[in-house]
Tab-separated table of C-alpha atoms in Angstrom:
chain	number	residue	atom	x	y	z
A	1	MET	CA	0.000	0.000	0.000
A	2	THR	CA	1.450	3.359	-1.019
A	3	LYS	CA	1.920	6.262	1.400
A	4	ARG	CA	-0.519	8.310	-0.702
A	5	LEU	CA	-3.238	5.636	-0.438
A	6	ILE	CA	-2.701	5.385	3.339
A	7	ALA	CA	-3.121	9.151	3.652
A	8	VAL	CA	-6.319	9.154	1.550
A	9	ARG	CA	-7.861	6.354	3.602
A	10	ALA	CA	-7.055	8.241	6.804
A	11	VAL	CA	-8.990	11.263	5.520
A	12	ILE	CA	-11.961	9.079	4.566
A	13	ALA	CA	-11.959	7.447	7.985
A	14	MET	CA	-12.005	10.846	9.677
A	15	SER	CA	-14.919	11.956	7.485
A	16	VAL	CA	-16.932	8.887	8.376
A	17	ALA	CA	-16.375	9.481	12.073
A	18	LEU	CA	-17.874	12.937	11.716
A	19	VAL	CA	-21.099	11.789	9.993
A	20	GLY	CA	-24.228	11.936	12.192
A	21	THR	CA	-27.373	9.752	12.046
A	22	SER	CA	-28.800	11.986	9.374
A	23	GLY	CA	-25.901	11.093	7.122
A	24	PHE	CA	-24.455	14.596	7.053
A	25	ALA	CA	-21.035	15.514	8.437
A	26	GLN	CA	-21.236	17.375	11.752
A	27	SER	CA	-19.002	20.436	12.252
A	28	PRO	CA	-16.553	19.609	15.119
A	29	GLN	CA	-16.046	22.128	17.895
A	30	LEU	CA	-12.284	22.749	17.446
A	31	LYS	CA	-10.561	24.347	20.379
A	32	MET	CA	-7.030	25.773	20.764
A	33	THR	CA	-5.129	23.896	23.435
A	34	THR	CA	-4.345	26.316	26.243
A	35	ASP	CA	-2.666	24.086	28.798
A	36	ILE	CA	0.667	23.587	26.931
A	37	PRO	CA	3.553	25.341	28.752
A	38	HIS	CA	5.107	28.190	26.798
A	39	SER	CA	8.532	26.813	27.663
A	40	ILE	CA	8.100	23.932	25.216
A	41	THR	CA	6.713	25.944	22.314
A	42	ALA	CA	8.103	28.389	19.772
A	43	GLN	CA	6.375	31.742	19.415
A	44	ASP	CA	5.636	33.010	15.925
A	45	LYS	CA	8.414	35.625	16.288
A	46	VAL	CA	11.456	35.469	18.556
A	47	GLU	CA	14.170	38.119	18.725
A	48	THR	CA	17.696	36.710	19.150
A	49	SER	CA	21.320	37.761	18.742
A	50	ILE	CA	21.280	36.329	15.211
A	51	GLY	CA	18.121	38.215	14.241
A	52	THR	CA	14.388	37.538	14.219
A	53	LEU	CA	13.401	33.868	14.101
A	54	GLU	CA	9.944	33.222	12.611
A	55	TYR	CA	7.706	30.113	12.853
A	56	PHE	CA	4.354	28.841	11.723
A	57	ASP	CA	2.996	26.975	14.721
A	58	GLY	CA	6.476	25.853	15.787
A	59	VAL	CA	7.810	25.077	12.302
A	60	PRO	CA	10.665	27.401	11.240
A	61	GLN	CA	9.984	29.598	8.247
A	62	PRO	CA	12.410	29.194	5.276
A	63	LYS	CA	14.487	32.298	6.119
A	64	THR	CA	14.824	31.108	9.707
A	65	VAL	CA	15.999	27.662	8.571
A	66	VAL	CA	18.781	29.288	6.514
A	67	LYS	CA	19.725	31.622	9.360
A	68	VAL	CA	19.920	28.788	11.907
A	69	TYR	CA	21.991	26.496	9.696
A	70	ASP	CA	24.433	29.329	8.992
A	71	TYR	CA	24.732	29.875	12.727
A	72	LEU	CA	25.221	26.171	13.481
A	73	ASP	CA	27.931	25.818	10.847
A	74	ARG	CA	29.680	28.977	12.059
A	75	SER	CA	29.487	28.066	15.752
A	76	ARG	CA	30.754	24.545	15.109
A	77	ALA	CA	33.599	25.921	13.016
A	78	VAL	CA	34.576	28.383	15.792
A	79	ASN	CA	34.491	25.495	18.256
A	80	VAL	CA	36.735	23.428	15.975
A	81	PHE	CA	39.122	26.362	15.533
A	82	ILE	CA	39.592	27.025	19.258
A	83	ASN	CA	39.768	23.379	20.318
A	84	SER	CA	42.130	22.471	17.471
A	85	ILE	CA	44.728	25.145	18.315
A	86	PRO	CA	46.971	22.575	20.088
A	87	MET	CA	47.124	20.172	17.148
A	88	LEU	CA	47.472	22.954	14.557
A	89	SER	CA	50.333	24.451	16.544
A	90	ILE	CA	52.340	21.232	16.495
A	91	HIS	CA	51.424	20.668	12.836
A	92	THR	CA	52.866	24.054	11.860
A	93	LEU	CA	55.944	23.342	13.976
A	94	ARG	CA	56.506	20.307	11.764
A	95	GLU	CA	55.860	22.332	8.608
A	96	GLY	CA	58.287	25.027	9.735
A	97	GLN	CA	61.037	22.543	10.438
A	98	ALA	CA	60.435	20.793	7.119
A	99	SER	CA	60.744	24.174	5.359
A	100	VAL	CA	64.433	24.254	6.328
A	101	ALA	CA	64.898	20.600	5.238
A	102	ALA	CA	64.399	18.961	8.652
A	103	ASP	CA	61.951	16.488	7.166
A	104	THR	CA	63.185	13.081	8.395
A	105	CYS	CA	63.926	11.779	11.875
A	106	ASN	CA	67.717	12.050	11.455
A	107	LYS	CA	67.557	15.749	10.534
A	108	ILE	CA	67.650	18.047	13.539
A	109	CYS	CA	67.259	21.837	13.700
A	110	ILE	CA	69.814	23.344	16.065
A	111	TRP	CA	70.321	26.917	17.219
A	112	ASP	CA	74.108	26.729	17.664
A	113	ASN	CA	74.384	30.451	18.326
A	114	LEU	CA	71.185	30.537	20.406
A	115	MET	CA	67.803	31.670	19.128
A	116	ASP	CA	67.332	35.214	17.916
A	117	SER	CA	64.221	36.983	16.658
A	118	LYS	CA	64.585	35.709	13.079
A	119	SER	CA	62.887	32.448	14.054
A	120	LEU	CA	59.120	32.714	14.353
A	121	LEU	CA	58.642	30.253	17.182
A	122	LEU	CA	56.250	30.687	20.072
A	123	THR	CA	58.016	32.338	23.040
A	124	GLY	CA	61.465	31.035	22.182
A	125	ASN	CA	64.210	32.226	24.501
A	126	THR	CA	67.730	33.492	23.938
A	127	SER	CA	69.335	31.758	26.910
A	128	THR	CA	69.384	28.041	26.071
A	129	MET	CA	70.377	25.999	23.040
A	130	TYR	CA	67.434	24.393	21.248
A	131	ALA	CA	67.564	21.249	19.137
A	132	VAL	CA	64.296	19.939	17.655
A	133	GLY	CA	63.140	17.240	15.267
A	134	PHE	CA	60.149	15.105	14.290
A	135	LEU	CA	59.541	11.380	14.091
A	136	ASP	CA	57.391	9.782	11.373
A	137	LEU	CA	56.342	6.473	12.896
A	138	ALA	CA	54.018	5.606	10.007
A	139	LYS	CA	56.992	5.638	7.646
A	140	ASP	CA	59.832	4.530	9.913
A	141	GLY	CA	58.112	2.291	12.446
A	142	PRO	CA	59.657	2.066	15.949
A	143	THR	CA	62.281	4.802	16.212
A	144	VAL	CA	65.297	5.200	18.473
A	145	ILE	CA	66.457	8.434	20.127
A	146	ASP	CA	69.978	7.944	21.485
A	147	LEU	CA	70.184	10.879	23.882
A	148	PRO	CA	73.434	12.522	25.065
A	149	LEU	CA	74.311	13.311	28.654
A	150	GLY	CA	72.998	16.452	30.333
A	151	MET	CA	70.026	17.163	28.082
A	152	LEU	CA	66.572	18.423	28.962
A	153	GLY	CA	63.751	17.607	26.586
A	154	ILE	CA	60.225	16.395	25.899
A	155	LEU	CA	58.314	14.184	23.496
A	156	ASP	CA	54.845	15.507	22.539
A	157	ASP	CA	52.411	13.870	20.128
A	158	MET	CA	50.405	15.434	17.297
A	159	ALA	CA	47.632	16.545	19.650
A	160	PHE	CA	50.372	18.330	21.661
A	161	ARG	CA	49.896	15.814	24.457
A	162	TYR	CA	52.739	14.951	26.798
A	163	MET	CA	54.449	11.611	26.195
A	164	THR	CA	57.651	11.637	28.275
A	165	ASP	CA	60.524	13.793	29.439
A	166	LEU	CA	64.024	13.398	28.068
A	167	GLY	CA	67.186	14.012	30.051
A	168	VAL	CA	67.298	15.514	33.529
A	169	ALA	CA	63.538	15.246	34.168
A	170	GLY	CA	63.190	11.964	32.270
A	171	PRO	CA	63.813	8.306	33.081
A	172	ASP	CA	67.485	8.627	32.078
A	173	LYS	CA	67.955	11.295	34.824
A	174	GLY	CA	70.260	13.305	32.577
A	175	LYS	CA	72.664	10.410	32.073
A	176	GLY	CA	71.582	9.846	28.487
A	177	GLY	CA	70.366	6.591	26.998
A	178	LYS	CA	68.273	5.057	24.261
A	179	PHE	CA	64.565	5.815	23.986
A	180	LEU	CA	62.390	3.632	21.737
A	181	VAL	CA	59.214	5.313	20.455
A	182	LEU	CA	56.544	2.845	19.288
A	183	PRO	CA	53.886	3.600	16.628
A	184	PRO	CA	50.181	3.617	17.528
A	185	GLY	CA	48.894	0.094	18.185
A	186	HIS	CA	52.345	-1.503	17.881
A	187	LYS	CA	52.069	-5.309	18.171
A	188	GLY	CA	55.630	-6.427	17.477
A	189	ASP	CA	58.352	-7.496	19.862
A	190	VAL	CA	59.997	-4.799	21.947
A	191	PRO	CA	63.730	-5.311	22.498
A	192	ASP	CA	65.369	-4.811	25.875
A	193	GLY	CA	67.724	-1.965	26.713
A	194	TYR	CA	65.465	0.967	25.852
A	195	PHE	CA	63.261	3.469	27.612
A	196	VAL	CA	60.069	2.483	25.781
A	197	VAL	CA	57.548	5.195	24.871
A	198	PRO	CA	54.280	4.206	23.109
A	199	SER	CA	52.741	6.890	20.900
A	200	LYS	CA	49.091	7.546	20.092
A	201	THR	CA	50.023	9.417	16.895
A	202	ASN	CA	52.278	8.800	13.901
A	203	GLY	CA	54.017	12.136	14.289
A	204	VAL	CA	56.088	12.898	17.395
A	205	TRP	CA	57.854	16.168	18.189
A	206	VAL	CA	61.320	15.813	19.701
A	207	PHE	CA	62.201	18.897	21.731
A	208	MET	CA	65.611	19.182	23.399
A	209	ARG	CA	67.574	21.852	25.230
A	210	GLY	CA	71.274	21.804	25.939
A	211	TYR	CA	71.920	24.082	28.908
A	212	LEU	CA	75.097	26.108	28.828
A	213	ASP	CA	77.808	25.242	31.347
A	214	LYS	CA	77.726	28.164	33.766
A	215	SER	CA	81.312	27.469	34.850
A	216	LEU	CA	82.521	28.404	31.353
A	217	PRO	CA	82.559	31.826	29.702
A	218	LEU	CA	79.765	32.213	27.149
A	219	GLU	CA	82.144	32.052	24.181
A	220	LYS	CA	83.178	28.553	25.319
A	221	ALA	CA	79.871	27.345	26.790
A	222	ILE	CA	77.947	27.768	23.524
A	223	PRO	CA	80.252	25.661	21.305
A	224	ALA	CA	80.558	23.044	24.082
A	225	ALA	CA	76.770	22.632	24.267
A	226	SER	CA	76.568	22.433	20.484
A	227	ALA	CA	79.326	19.810	20.285
A	228	ASN	CA	77.606	17.651	22.906
A	229	ILE	CA	74.480	17.503	20.749
A	230	ARG	CA	76.165	17.222	17.360
A	231	ASP	CA	78.649	14.552	18.440
A	232	ASN	CA	76.366	12.377	20.526
A	233	LEU	CA	72.700	12.658	19.499
A	234	LYS	CA	71.476	9.852	17.238
A	235	VAL	CA	67.932	9.384	15.894
A	236	TYR	CA	67.103	6.469	13.565
A	237	PRO	CA	64.475	3.811	12.770
A	238	LEU	CA	64.950	0.683	14.874
A	239	GLY	CA	65.009	-1.326	11.652
A	240	SER	CA	68.147	0.581	10.586
A	241	LYS	CA	70.050	0.167	13.862
A	242	ASP	CA	72.847	-1.811	12.195
A	243	ALA	CA	73.361	0.907	9.569
A	244	PRO	CA	71.575	4.048	10.820
A	245	PRO	CA	71.246	7.043	8.502
A	246	LYS	CA	73.825	9.753	9.057
A	247	MET	CA	72.714	12.547	11.342
A	248	GLU	CA	72.185	15.960	9.748
A	249	PHE	CA	72.187	19.058	11.929
A	250	ILE	CA	70.616	22.102	10.302
A	251	LYS	CA	71.882	25.360	11.767
A	252	VAL	CA	68.963	27.772	12.083
A	253	SER	CA	70.428	30.530	14.255
A	254	GLY	CA	69.829	33.763	12.365
A	255	LYS	CA	67.593	32.068	9.773
A	256	SER	CA	63.942	32.796	9.076
A	257	MET	CA	61.633	29.922	9.932
A	258	ASN	CA	57.871	30.212	10.460
A	259	THR	CA	56.259	27.725	12.852
A	260	ILE	CA	53.180	29.793	13.831
A	261	LEU	CA	49.658	28.459	13.231
A	262	PRO	CA	47.535	30.447	10.744
A	263	ASN	CA	44.612	32.627	11.812
A	264	ASP	CA	42.623	32.521	8.570
A	265	TYR	CA	40.724	30.033	6.389
A	266	THR	CA	43.905	28.036	5.769
A	267	PHE	CA	43.656	26.887	9.409
A	268	PHE	CA	40.902	24.475	8.329
A	269	GLU	CA	42.826	23.310	5.264
A	270	LYS	CA	45.856	22.475	7.389
A	271	LEU	CA	43.668	20.754	9.971
A	272	HIS	CA	42.268	18.519	7.233
A	273	ASP	CA	45.804	17.674	6.082
A	274	LEU	CA	46.805	16.746	9.621
A	275	ILE	CA	43.803	14.468	10.135
A	276	GLN	CA	44.734	12.463	7.026
A	277	ASP	CA	48.145	11.548	8.453
A	278	GLU	CA	46.982	10.232	11.817
A	279	PRO	CA	45.087	7.131	13.019
A	280	ASP	CA	41.320	7.179	12.797
A	281	ASP	CA	41.057	7.134	16.593
A	282	TYR	CA	43.409	10.125	16.855
A	283	LEU	CA	40.399	12.181	17.941
A	284	GLY	CA	37.454	11.361	20.166
A	285	ALA	CA	33.965	10.920	18.722
A	286	GLU	CA	32.862	14.414	19.778
A	287	ALA	CA	35.806	16.138	18.070
A	288	LYS	CA	35.418	13.975	14.970
A	289	GLY	CA	31.713	14.842	14.828
A	290	MET	CA	32.395	18.573	15.099
A	291	MET	CA	34.964	18.395	12.309
A	292	ALA	CA	32.746	16.207	10.113
A	293	ALA	CA	29.933	18.754	10.521
A	294	ILE	CA	32.102	21.361	8.759
A	295	GLY	CA	33.481	18.988	6.113
A	296	ILE	CA	36.742	17.743	7.666
A	297	GLU	CA	36.899	13.931	7.629
A	298	LYS	CA	39.665	11.381	7.310
A	299	GLY	CA	39.776	9.801	3.854
A	300	LYS	CA	37.488	12.403	2.270
A	301	PRO	CA	38.362	15.562	0.334
A	302	PHE	CA	37.878	18.946	1.962
A	303	ASP	CA	35.984	20.937	-0.656
A	304	PRO	CA	33.553	23.441	0.904
A	305	ASP	CA	31.168	25.256	-1.422
A	306	THR	CA	31.095	29.048	-1.692
A	307	ARG	CA	28.646	29.427	1.198
A	308	MET	CA	30.593	27.159	3.527
A	309	LYS	CA	33.953	28.692	2.648
A	310	ALA	CA	32.587	32.130	3.570
A	311	ILE	CA	31.331	30.746	6.883
A	312	LEU	CA	34.689	29.100	7.643
A	313	THR	CA	36.519	32.326	6.806
A	314	ASP	CA	34.264	34.181	9.235
A	315	ALA	CA	34.694	31.473	11.872
A	316	ALA	CA	38.487	31.690	11.624
A	317	ALA	CA	38.311	35.442	12.200
A	318	ILE	CA	36.081	34.930	15.247
A	319	GLY	CA	38.262	32.094	16.542
A	320	ASN	CA	41.374	34.231	16.157
A	321	ALA	CA	39.730	37.055	18.086
A	322	ALA	CA	38.673	34.627	20.801
A	323	ALA	CA	42.183	33.175	21.142
A	324	ARG	CA	43.696	36.656	21.407
A	325	ALA	CA	41.095	37.817	23.942
A	326	ILE	CA	41.743	34.717	26.060
A	327	SER	CA	45.509	35.245	25.771
A	328	TYR	CA	45.820	38.973	26.488
A	329	PHE	CA	42.794	39.429	28.761
A	330	PRO	CA	42.383	36.050	30.501
A	331	ARG	CA	39.411	35.441	32.764
A	332	GLU	CA	40.539	32.106	34.205
A	333	PRO	CA	41.602	32.858	37.824
A	334	GLY	CA	44.244	30.138	37.671
A	335	ASN	CA	46.252	32.123	35.120
A	336	PHE	CA	46.876	35.037	37.502
A	337	ILE	CA	50.045	34.869	39.608
A	338	TYR	CA	49.202	37.652	42.060
A	339	GLY	CA	45.469	38.008	41.492
A	340	LYS	CA	43.533	40.087	39.005
A	341	GLU	CA	44.941	43.364	40.341
A	342	SER	CA	48.296	42.462	38.745
A	343	ALA	CA	49.192	42.025	35.068
A	344	TRP	CA	51.502	39.073	35.839
A	345	VAL	CA	50.121	35.755	34.590
A	346	MET	CA	51.356	32.201	34.082
A	347	ALA	CA	51.041	30.093	30.941
A	348	TYR	CA	49.771	26.970	32.703
A	349	ALA	CA	46.594	27.866	34.591
A	350	ASN	CA	46.775	26.452	38.106
A	351	LYS	CA	50.102	24.940	37.006
A	352	ASP	CA	48.169	22.111	35.380
A	353	THR	CA	49.592	20.739	32.121
A	354	GLY	CA	46.500	18.567	31.606
A	355	PHE	CA	44.306	21.672	31.332
A	356	GLU	CA	41.619	20.275	33.603
A	357	LYS	CA	39.474	21.846	36.291
A	358	ASN	CA	37.108	19.935	38.566
A	359	GLY	CA	37.392	16.869	36.361
A	360	ALA	CA	36.579	18.702	33.115
A	361	TYR	CA	38.720	20.280	30.416
A	362	ASN	CA	39.548	23.907	31.141
A	363	LEU	CA	38.957	25.117	27.589
A	364	ASP	CA	40.139	28.720	27.997
A	365	ALA	CA	43.296	27.577	29.802
A	366	ARG	CA	44.111	25.122	27.023
A	367	ALA	CA	43.540	27.692	24.281
A	368	LEU	CA	45.626	30.326	26.102
A	369	PHE	CA	48.593	28.008	26.473
A	370	HIS	CA	48.675	26.584	22.974
A	371	PHE	CA	48.039	29.895	21.213
A	372	GLY	CA	51.106	31.437	22.814
A	373	TYR	CA	53.403	28.698	24.047
A	374	ILE	CA	54.876	25.287	23.228
A	375	CYS	CA	56.266	22.242	25.084
A	376	VAL	CA	53.903	20.272	27.296
A	377	SER	CA	55.440	18.512	30.279
A	378	PRO	CA	54.395	18.264	33.941
A	379	ALA	CA	58.019	19.104	34.784
A	380	MET	CA	57.477	22.595	33.358
A	381	ALA	CA	54.677	23.336	35.819
A	382	VAL	CA	56.251	21.924	38.982
A	383	THR	CA	58.364	24.521	40.744
A	384	VAL	CA	61.066	23.123	43.023
A	385	ALA	CA	63.291	25.574	44.857
A	386	GLY	CA	66.653	25.898	43.153
A	387	LYS	CA	65.790	23.603	40.230
A	388	GLY	CA	64.429	24.005	36.726
A	389	SER	CA	62.792	27.248	35.719
A	390	ASP	CA	59.596	29.210	36.184
A	391	TYR	CA	58.012	32.060	34.273
A	392	GLY	CA	55.996	35.219	34.727
A	393	LEU	CA	54.296	36.914	31.763
A	394	ALA	CA	53.061	40.511	31.473
A	395	MET	CA	50.998	41.848	28.550
A	396	LEU	CA	49.565	45.039	30.124
A	397	ASP	CA	50.847	48.026	32.066
A	398	SER	CA	50.115	48.802	35.724
A	399	GLU	CA	46.762	50.359	34.749
A	400	GLY	CA	45.678	47.366	32.698
A	401	LYS	CA	46.316	49.084	29.363
A	402	VAL	CA	47.867	47.561	26.259
A	403	LEU	CA	51.592	48.299	25.939
A	404	ASP	CA	52.325	50.898	23.254
A	405	GLY	CA	55.611	50.680	21.342
A	406	ALA	CA	55.735	54.460	20.936
A	407	LYS	CA	55.912	55.117	24.683
A	408	ILE	CA	58.486	54.674	27.458
A	409	TYR	CA	57.891	52.108	30.208
A	410	LYS	CA	59.875	50.828	33.172
A	411	LEU	CA	59.957	47.489	34.975
A	412	HIS	CA	61.402	47.443	38.507
A	413	LEU	CA	62.796	44.231	39.980
A	414	PRO	CA	63.370	44.502	43.749
A	415	PRO	CA	66.712	43.537	45.295
A	416	ASN	CA	67.786	39.929	45.693
A	417	VAL	CA	66.055	38.459	42.673
A	418	PRO	CA	65.429	34.930	43.991
A	419	VAL	CA	67.254	32.664	41.548
A	420	ARG	CA	70.053	30.173	41.995
A	421	ASP	CA	71.173	30.414	38.360
A	422	PHE	CA	70.021	33.541	36.500
A	423	TRP	CA	67.005	35.572	35.434
A	424	ALA	CA	66.101	37.041	32.049
A	425	VAL	CA	63.426	39.328	30.571
A	426	THR	CA	62.562	38.714	26.904
A	427	MET	CA	60.275	40.807	24.674
A	428	TYR	CA	57.649	39.266	22.410
A	429	ASP	CA	55.509	40.405	19.496
A	430	THR	CA	51.769	40.447	20.223
A	431	GLN	CA	51.038	39.389	16.641
A	432	THR	CA	53.309	36.339	16.422
A	433	ARG	CA	53.987	35.570	20.112
A	434	SER	CA	57.606	35.186	18.963
A	435	GLN	CA	60.604	37.335	19.875
A	436	LEU	CA	60.064	40.976	18.913
A	437	GLN	CA	62.110	41.790	15.812
A	438	THR	CA	64.031	45.043	16.356
A	439	ASN	CA	67.576	46.286	15.858
A	440	GLN	CA	68.497	44.213	18.889
A	441	GLN	CA	69.244	40.686	17.669
A	442	PHE	CA	68.492	39.163	21.056
A	443	PRO	CA	65.624	41.127	22.689
A	444	THR	CA	66.601	40.008	26.193
A	445	LEU	CA	68.123	41.555	29.310
A	446	GLY	CA	69.024	39.751	32.498
A	447	SER	CA	71.528	38.905	35.157
A	448	GLN	CA	73.879	37.467	32.522
A	449	THR	CA	73.775	40.591	30.346
A	450	GLU	CA	77.009	42.533	30.235
A	451	GLY	CA	76.708	46.292	30.744
A	452	MET	CA	73.487	46.326	32.778
A	453	LYS	CA	73.419	48.819	35.657
A	454	GLN	CA	72.228	47.647	39.053
A	455	ASN	CA	70.747	50.162	41.459
A	456	ALA	CA	72.566	50.999	44.698
A	457	ASP	CA	70.079	48.934	46.744
A	458	GLY	CA	70.594	45.868	44.555
A	459	SER	CA	67.399	46.316	42.546
A	460	TRP	CA	67.139	46.527	38.771
A	461	ASP	CA	65.260	48.818	36.361
A	462	ILE	CA	64.586	47.819	32.762
A	463	TYR	CA	63.326	50.379	30.246
A	464	PHE	CA	61.200	49.693	27.162
A	465	ALA	CA	61.152	52.451	24.526
A	466	PRO	CA	61.886	53.169	20.843
A	467	LYS	CA	65.148	54.858	21.939
A	468	PRO	CA	67.147	54.382	25.163
A	469	PRO	CA	66.441	56.898	27.916
A	470	LYS	CA	69.563	58.923	28.641
A	471	GLY	CA	71.994	56.980	30.818
A	472	GLN	CA	69.977	53.735	30.522
A	473	GLU	CA	71.473	52.333	27.328
A	474	GLY	CA	72.539	49.095	29.029
A	475	ASN	CA	69.133	48.597	30.671
A	476	TRP	CA	67.061	49.243	27.566
A	477	LEU	CA	64.987	47.006	25.300
A	478	GLN	CA	63.848	48.495	22.016
A	479	THR	CA	60.182	48.870	21.091
A	480	ILE	CA	58.573	49.857	17.778
A	481	PRO	CA	56.073	52.736	17.409
A	482	GLY	CA	52.812	51.412	16.047
A	483	LYS	CA	53.374	47.950	17.548
A	484	SER	CA	52.535	46.460	20.909
A	485	TRP	CA	54.708	44.009	22.850
A	486	TRP	CA	54.809	41.896	25.986
A	487	ILE	CA	57.428	40.242	28.163
A	488	GLY	CA	58.360	36.964	29.763
A	489	LEU	CA	60.366	36.932	33.000
A	490	ARG	CA	62.297	33.664	33.236
A	491	MET	CA	63.600	32.515	36.591
A	492	TYR	CA	66.250	29.801	36.259
A	493	GLY	CA	66.668	27.926	39.518
A	494	PRO	CA	63.863	29.889	41.231
A	495	LEU	CA	64.197	30.146	45.012
A	496	GLN	CA	61.542	30.012	47.714
A	497	PRO	CA	60.739	33.759	47.820
A	498	TRP	CA	59.636	33.508	44.178
A	499	ILE	CA	57.647	30.351	44.832
A	500	ASP	CA	55.845	31.629	47.936
A	501	LYS	CA	55.484	35.126	46.384
A	502	THR	CA	57.191	36.994	49.203
A	503	TRP	CA	59.339	38.495	46.428
A	504	ARG	CA	57.502	39.751	43.358
A	505	PRO	CA	58.413	41.871	40.340
A	506	GLY	CA	56.955	45.317	39.910
A	507	GLU	CA	54.294	46.111	37.342
A	508	ILE	CA	55.232	47.670	34.003
A	509	GLU	CA	54.904	51.401	34.645
A	510	LEU	CA	54.294	54.059	31.995
A	511	VAL	CA	57.051	56.690	32.208
A	512	GLU	CA	55.919	58.938	29.358
């Protein structure tokens, strides 16, 4: 029986039911139902932030249907943008390294002469020697990292999730050793003699730092740290252990290299590319559903039509604005070091590298960290007196205003800066979150800087201005009119007064 015939018979049956004894249809007394709660109905017209929504007895009118679907697609795309910042950040790190030919596991980028502002890398510093690479477990299978003595490093996967520490904070305790990184779902035999690290993703970022020997002058400490890495680091597929490929170290000090995630429509294109390279269970069902809703699926082309491309372009602009608002004007209490009356914040809210709060993901905290910073390790958020490092970040002046590169500011550090090793203040660009590019190659001042003047009481003043204030040339960091900036205060070997906040830096004060 066809659907049309069923419908016709239903009408006939209704007509028969309405026929009285005289054989004529009786007019029913139709009444509007009045006992339905308004909370479960839709009024004929509803004013909302996306405009007027119109219905006929609860059914959306055609213009409302279009308006709502546009909103759903846009809101889902914004959600995907913000929640995918971690994975896009590590994806563009890999792209940036590949752009300078570091495209296989045995090719390592190294900043032999330390990192200057030429490298666009999130909050890189000028005080330690970086060496970074990537593993491709889909291509190479189980891969060995033969780590030198005295290193400090991390392995993060392609969702920017922590895997393990290398070196001092890792299982080798700084004594070096062989790490074996296994591909997702590895079923083969695992040989003895390795620190074994299973991976959930095919790509793995290898981040290493070689600290400079403080007992040596800088001109000797830098080449010594470089030689330790170049002479002793080995990375190779386990299957090639009998004849490993020759190591290639790519010197990137002073070279341009962009590792920053995009803020426009190409964000979604790159996200699609990343999804293709990783296991199907790389993402949870919720994240996969959100991405599928905007056309990003593993094994399928990403080819949005004109309407959807316009929506994604708009969503990227909104997502970018959201990430920058979260970063420069955070509202998560756990990001504030001294409370909301101070501009000093920390990258890891509540010092939690899992970005959780009360058993749930702390979404703003996760977005803030990954939009501006890299390297995920619990060791980076645990402050132990006299060990490791800790950081304070300031994006606003003492009145809560954005820092203006045309003006003169001063930062006061009280006497007895509580560090065992050294402290350093580095300037960053608010656009790129990388070192500010000025006439100063290394935009950093600190206790290791030659020529800095210390005040008579042991305190320090640092000036930020387009030109050095008279008599403060050694205590000056250059700014650029028309640009903003922000700073990171690094405390190497922080002592208890920093940890318990009995010593604290001043706010950035406007001078003129």
